[in-house]
Each structure stands twice: as structure tokens, then as C-alpha cells.
């Protein structure tokens, strides 16, 4: 398994984001319990987020997040993924 930094950039639809947030967080908590999502949270003003994901590939990291209620509600405008070679700290292998 490798560690990936996944970024979300949200749309301006804050009302839908607020409505769907509880199920979005439940979804991420389940992935955290399964060891897939190691950490997640909003960045800056809440218009972006960072998720740390364990997966075999960048494609698998994104696929693990495809069922995110935020994705189904259409509030994720962009997703990005980068391999993160952690060498120091709690996420280091």
C-alpha cells in the first residue's frame, strides 16, 4: 500500500454541502475504520479539503472515494491525487 494525498475543491453550493456533510463524514469515518482514509479535513476557508488515503494506486485511491455523498450531491468541483512518500511522522511506513 502507498499513501496518497487527495484534494477536493468544492463548488460554491454551500447549502447542499452543509446538508450532505453529516453523511459525507459518516462515509469517511467508515473508510477510516477500514484503514483506507487515514485523515481528512477542510483547508483554509472550507472551499477545499485534504484526504490522506492508503491504496495500491492513485486510481484506487480515487475509486475508494467515488461513493462519497459529496460526489453524488455534485459539490466536488475538482479532485486531485498525488503519491505522498512520507518519510517522517505518523503516516510513515
mmCIF file with all atom_site columns, C-alpha atoms in Angstrom:
data_model
loop_
_atom_site.group_PDB
_atom_site.id
_atom_site.type_symbol
_atom_site.label_atom_id
_atom_site.label_alt_id
_atom_site.label_comp_id
_atom_site.label_asym_id
_atom_site.label_entity_id
_atom_site.label_seq_id
_atom_site.pdbx_PDB_ins_code
_atom_site.Cartn_x
_atom_site.Cartn_y
_atom_site.Cartn_z
_atom_site.occupancy
_atom_site.B_iso_or_equiv
_atom_site.pdbx_formal_charge
_atom_site.auth_seq_id
_atom_site.auth_comp_id
_atom_site.auth_asym_id
_atom_site.auth_atom_id
_atom_site.pdbx_PDB_model_num
ATOM 1  C CA . UNK A 1 1  ? 0.000   0.000  0.000  1.00 0.00 ? 1  UNK A CA 1
ATOM 2  C CA . UNK A 1 2  ? 1.047   3.557  -0.692 1.00 0.00 ? 2  UNK A CA 1
ATOM 3  C CA . UNK A 1 3  ? -0.094  6.844  0.762  1.00 0.00 ? 3  UNK A CA 1
ATOM 4  C CA . UNK A 1 4  ? -1.901  9.369  -1.433 1.00 0.00 ? 4  UNK A CA 1
ATOM 5  C CA . UNK A 1 5  ? -2.863  12.971 -0.820 1.00 0.00 ? 5  UNK A CA 1
ATOM 6  C CA . UNK A 1 6  ? -6.285  13.546 -2.352 1.00 0.00 ? 6  UNK A CA 1
ATOM 7  C CA . UNK A 1 7  ? -7.558  17.082 -2.708 1.00 0.00 ? 7  UNK A CA 1
ATOM 8  C CA . UNK A 1 8  ? -11.134 18.205 -3.130 1.00 0.00 ? 8  UNK A CA 1
ATOM 9  C CA . UNK A 1 9  ? -12.132 21.625 -4.410 1.00 0.00 ? 9  UNK A CA 1
ATOM 10 C CA . UNK A 1 10 ? -15.774 22.295 -3.697 1.00 0.00 ? 10 UNK A CA 1
ATOM 11 C CA . UNK A 1 11 ? -18.346 24.095 -5.780 1.00 0.00 ? 11 UNK A CA 1
ATOM 12 C CA . UNK A 1 12 ? -19.991 27.253 -4.460 1.00 0.00 ? 12 UNK A CA 1
ATOM 13 C CA . UNK A 1 13 ? -23.114 25.288 -3.441 1.00 0.00 ? 13 UNK A CA 1
ATOM 14 C CA . UNK A 1 14 ? -22.577 25.728 0.302  1.00 0.00 ? 14 UNK A CA 1
ATOM 15 C CA . UNK A 1 15 ? -26.221 24.950 1.164  1.00 0.00 ? 15 UNK A CA 1
ATOM 16 C CA . UNK A 1 16 ? -26.019 21.466 -0.381 1.00 0.00 ? 16 UNK A CA 1
ATOM 17 C CA . UNK A 1 17 ? -22.604 20.887 1.160  1.00 0.00 ? 17 UNK A CA 1
ATOM 18 C CA . UNK A 1 18 ? -23.991 21.765 4.610  1.00 0.00 ? 18 UNK A CA 1
ATOM 19 C CA . UNK A 1 19 ? -26.984 19.468 4.075  1.00 0.00 ? 19 UNK A CA 1
ATOM 20 C CA . UNK A 1 20 ? -24.910 16.480 2.919  1.00 0.00 ? 20 UNK A CA 1
ATOM 21 C CA . UNK A 1 21 ? -21.957 16.961 5.318  1.00 0.00 ? 21 UNK A CA 1
ATOM 22 C CA . UNK A 1 22 ? -23.222 14.506 8.012  1.00 0.00 ? 22 UNK A CA 1
ATOM 23 C CA . UNK A 1 23 ? -23.452 11.611 5.531  1.00 0.00 ? 23 UNK A CA 1
ATOM 24 C CA . UNK A 1 24 ? -20.141 12.663 3.926  1.00 0.00 ? 24 UNK A CA 1
ATOM 25 C CA . UNK A 1 25 ? -18.436 12.475 7.311  1.00 0.00 ? 25 UNK A CA 1
ATOM 26 C CA . UNK A 1 26 ? -20.090 9.140  8.141  1.00 0.00 ? 26 UNK A CA 1
ATOM 27 C CA . UNK A 1 27 ? -18.769 7.774  4.841  1.00 0.00 ? 27 UNK A CA 1
ATOM 28 C CA . UNK A 1 28 ? -15.236 8.979  5.595  1.00 0.00 ? 28 UNK A CA 1
ATOM 29 C CA . UNK A 1 29 ? -15.408 7.622  9.162  1.00 0.00 ? 29 UNK A CA 1
ATOM 30 C CA . UNK A 1 30 ? -16.238 4.168  7.783  1.00 0.00 ? 30 UNK A CA 1
ATOM 31 C CA . UNK A 1 31 ? -13.270 4.373  5.411  1.00 0.00 ? 31 UNK A CA 1
ATOM 32 C CA . UNK A 1 32 ? -11.110 5.479  8.335  1.00 0.00 ? 32 UNK A CA 1
ATOM 33 C CA . UNK A 1 33 ? -12.246 2.473  10.380 1.00 0.00 ? 33 UNK A CA 1
ATOM 34 C CA . UNK A 1 34 ? -11.323 0.268  7.396  1.00 0.00 ? 34 UNK A CA 1
ATOM 35 C CA . UNK A 1 35 ? -7.837  1.827  7.246  1.00 0.00 ? 35 UNK A CA 1
ATOM 36 C CA . UNK A 1 36 ? -8.409  3.434  3.850  1.00 0.00 ? 36 UNK A CA 1
ATOM 37 C CA . UNK A 1 37 ? -8.726  7.091  4.873  1.00 0.00 ? 37 UNK A CA 1
ATOM 38 C CA . UNK A 1 38 ? -6.039  7.923  7.406  1.00 0.00 ? 38 UNK A CA 1
ATOM 39 C CA . UNK A 1 39 ? -7.076  11.568 7.880  1.00 0.00 ? 39 UNK A CA 1
ATOM 40 C CA . UNK A 1 40 ? -9.299  14.176 6.275  1.00 0.00 ? 40 UNK A CA 1
ATOM 41 C CA . UNK A 1 41 ? -10.457 17.706 6.815  1.00 0.00 ? 41 UNK A CA 1
ATOM 42 C CA . UNK A 1 42 ? -11.146 21.086 5.268  1.00 0.00 ? 42 UNK A CA 1
ATOM 43 C CA . UNK A 1 43 ? -8.433  23.527 4.253  1.00 0.00 ? 43 UNK A CA 1
ATOM 44 C CA . UNK A 1 44 ? -8.432  27.305 4.617  1.00 0.00 ? 44 UNK A CA 1
ATOM 45 C CA . UNK A 1 45 ? -11.941 28.711 4.316  1.00 0.00 ? 45 UNK A CA 1
ATOM 46 C CA . UNK A 1 46 ? -13.601 25.320 3.786  1.00 0.00 ? 46 UNK A CA 1
ATOM 47 C CA . UNK A 1 47 ? -13.719 25.537 -0.005 1.00 0.00 ? 47 UNK A CA 1
ATOM 48 C CA . UNK A 1 48 ? -11.104 22.769 -0.268 1.00 0.00 ? 48 UNK A CA 1
ATOM 49 C CA . UNK A 1 49 ? -10.195 19.604 1.647  1.00 0.00 ? 49 UNK A CA 1
ATOM 50 C CA . UNK A 1 50 ? -7.295  17.212 2.013  1.00 0.00 ? 50 UNK A CA 1
ATOM 51 C CA . UNK A 1 51 ? -7.722  13.468 2.463  1.00 0.00 ? 51 UNK A CA 1
ATOM 52 C CA . UNK A 1 52 ? -4.876  11.060 3.212  1.00 0.00 ? 52 UNK A CA 1
ATOM 53 C CA . UNK A 1 53 ? -5.675  7.713  1.605  1.00 0.00 ? 53 UNK A CA 1
ATOM 54 C CA . UNK A 1 54 ? -3.952  4.315  1.657  1.00 0.00 ? 54 UNK A CA 1
ATOM 55 C CA . UNK A 1 55 ? -4.289  2.491  -1.666 1.00 0.00 ? 55 UNK A CA 1
ATOM 56 C CA . UNK A 1 56 ? -2.417  0.412  -4.232 1.00 0.00 ? 56 UNK A CA 1
ATOM 57 C CA . UNK A 1 57 ? -2.549  3.170  -6.869 1.00 0.00 ? 57 UNK A CA 1
ATOM 58 C CA . UNK A 1 58 ? -3.757  6.712  -7.489 1.00 0.00 ? 58 UNK A CA 1
ATOM 59 C CA . UNK A 1 59 ? -6.719  5.279  -9.392 1.00 0.00 ? 59 UNK A CA 1
ATOM 60 C CA . UNK A 1 60 ? -7.607  3.030  -6.447 1.00 0.00 ? 60 UNK A CA 1
ATOM 61 C CA . UNK A 1 61 ? -7.359  5.976  -4.055 1.00 0.00 ? 61 UNK A CA 1
ATOM 62 C CA . UNK A 1 62 ? -9.873  7.938  -6.115 1.00 0.00 ? 62 UNK A CA 1
ATOM 63 C CA . UNK A 1 63 ? -12.093 4.888  -6.638 1.00 0.00 ? 63 UNK A CA 1
ATOM 64 C CA . UNK A 1 64 ? -12.314 4.417  -2.856 1.00 0.00 ? 64 UNK A CA 1
ATOM 65 C CA . UNK A 1 65 ? -13.826 7.903  -2.674 1.00 0.00 ? 65 UNK A CA 1
ATOM 66 C CA . UNK A 1 66 ? -16.221 7.596  -5.623 1.00 0.00 ? 66 UNK A CA 1
ATOM 67 C CA . UNK A 1 67 ? -19.168 6.765  -3.349 1.00 0.00 ? 67 UNK A CA 1
ATOM 68 C CA . UNK A 1 68 ? -18.639 9.910  -1.248 1.00 0.00 ? 68 UNK A CA 1
ATOM 69 C CA . UNK A 1 69 ? -22.040 11.566 -0.713 1.00 0.00 ? 69 UNK A CA 1
ATOM 70 C CA . UNK A 1 70 ? -20.393 14.903 -1.619 1.00 0.00 ? 70 UNK A CA 1
ATOM 71 C CA . UNK A 1 71 ? -19.577 13.440 -5.049 1.00 0.00 ? 71 UNK A CA 1
ATOM 72 C CA . UNK A 1 72 ? -23.130 12.189 -5.527 1.00 0.00 ? 72 UNK A CA 1
ATOM 73 C CA . UNK A 1 73 ? -24.513 15.589 -4.493 1.00 0.00 ? 73 UNK A CA 1
ATOM 74 C CA . UNK A 1 74 ? -22.289 17.316 -7.055 1.00 0.00 ? 74 UNK A CA 1
ATOM 75 C CA . UNK A 1 75 ? -20.454 19.578 -4.619 1.00 0.00 ? 75 UNK A CA 1
ATOM 76 C CA . UNK A 1 76 ? -16.937 18.404 -5.535 1.00 0.00 ? 76 UNK A CA 1
ATOM 77 C CA . UNK A 1 77 ? -15.832 20.553 -8.448 1.00 0.00 ? 77 UNK A CA 1
ATOM 78 C CA . UNK A 1 78 ? -12.361 19.031 -8.768 1.00 0.00 ? 78 UNK A CA 1
ATOM 79 C CA . UNK A 1 79 ? -10.428 16.124 -7.315 1.00 0.00 ? 79 UNK A CA 1
ATOM 80 C CA . UNK A 1 80 ? -6.691  15.672 -7.438 1.00 0.00 ? 80 UNK A CA 1
ATOM 81 C CA . UNK A 1 81 ? -4.414  12.891 -6.258 1.00 0.00 ? 81 UNK A CA 1
ATOM 82 C CA . UNK A 1 82 ? -0.688  12.679 -5.655 1.00 0.00 ? 82 UNK A CA 1
ATOM 83 C CA . UNK A 1 83 ? 1.520   9.943  -4.305 1.00 0.00 ? 83 UNK A CA 1
ATOM 84 C CA . UNK A 1 84 ? 2.894   11.084 -0.957 1.00 0.00 ? 84 UNK A CA 1
ATOM 85 C CA . UNK A 1 85 ? 6.193   9.465  0.040  1.00 0.00 ? 85 UNK A CA 1
ATOM 86 C CA . UNK A 1 86 ? 6.024   10.022 3.789  1.00 0.00 ? 86 UNK A CA 1
ATOM 87 C CA . UNK A 1 87 ? 9.414   9.543  5.450  1.00 0.00 ? 87 UNK A CA 1
ATOM 88 C CA . UNK A 1 88 ? 8.881   11.074 8.904  1.00 0.00 ? 88 UNK A CA 1
ATOM 89 C CA . UNK A 1 89 ? 5.871   11.095 11.191 1.00 0.00 ? 89 UNK A CA 1
ATOM 90 C CA . UNK A 1 90 ? 2.753   9.147  11.934 1.00 0.00 ? 90 UNK A CA 1
ATOM 91 C CA . UNK A 1 91 ? 1.943   8.368  8.308  1.00 0.00 ? 91 UNK A CA 1
ATOM 92 C CA . UNK A 1 92 ? 5.433   6.996  7.518  1.00 0.00 ? 92 UNK A CA 1
ATOM 93 C CA . UNK A 1 93 ? 5.581   3.334  6.543  1.00 0.00 ? 93 UNK A CA 1
#
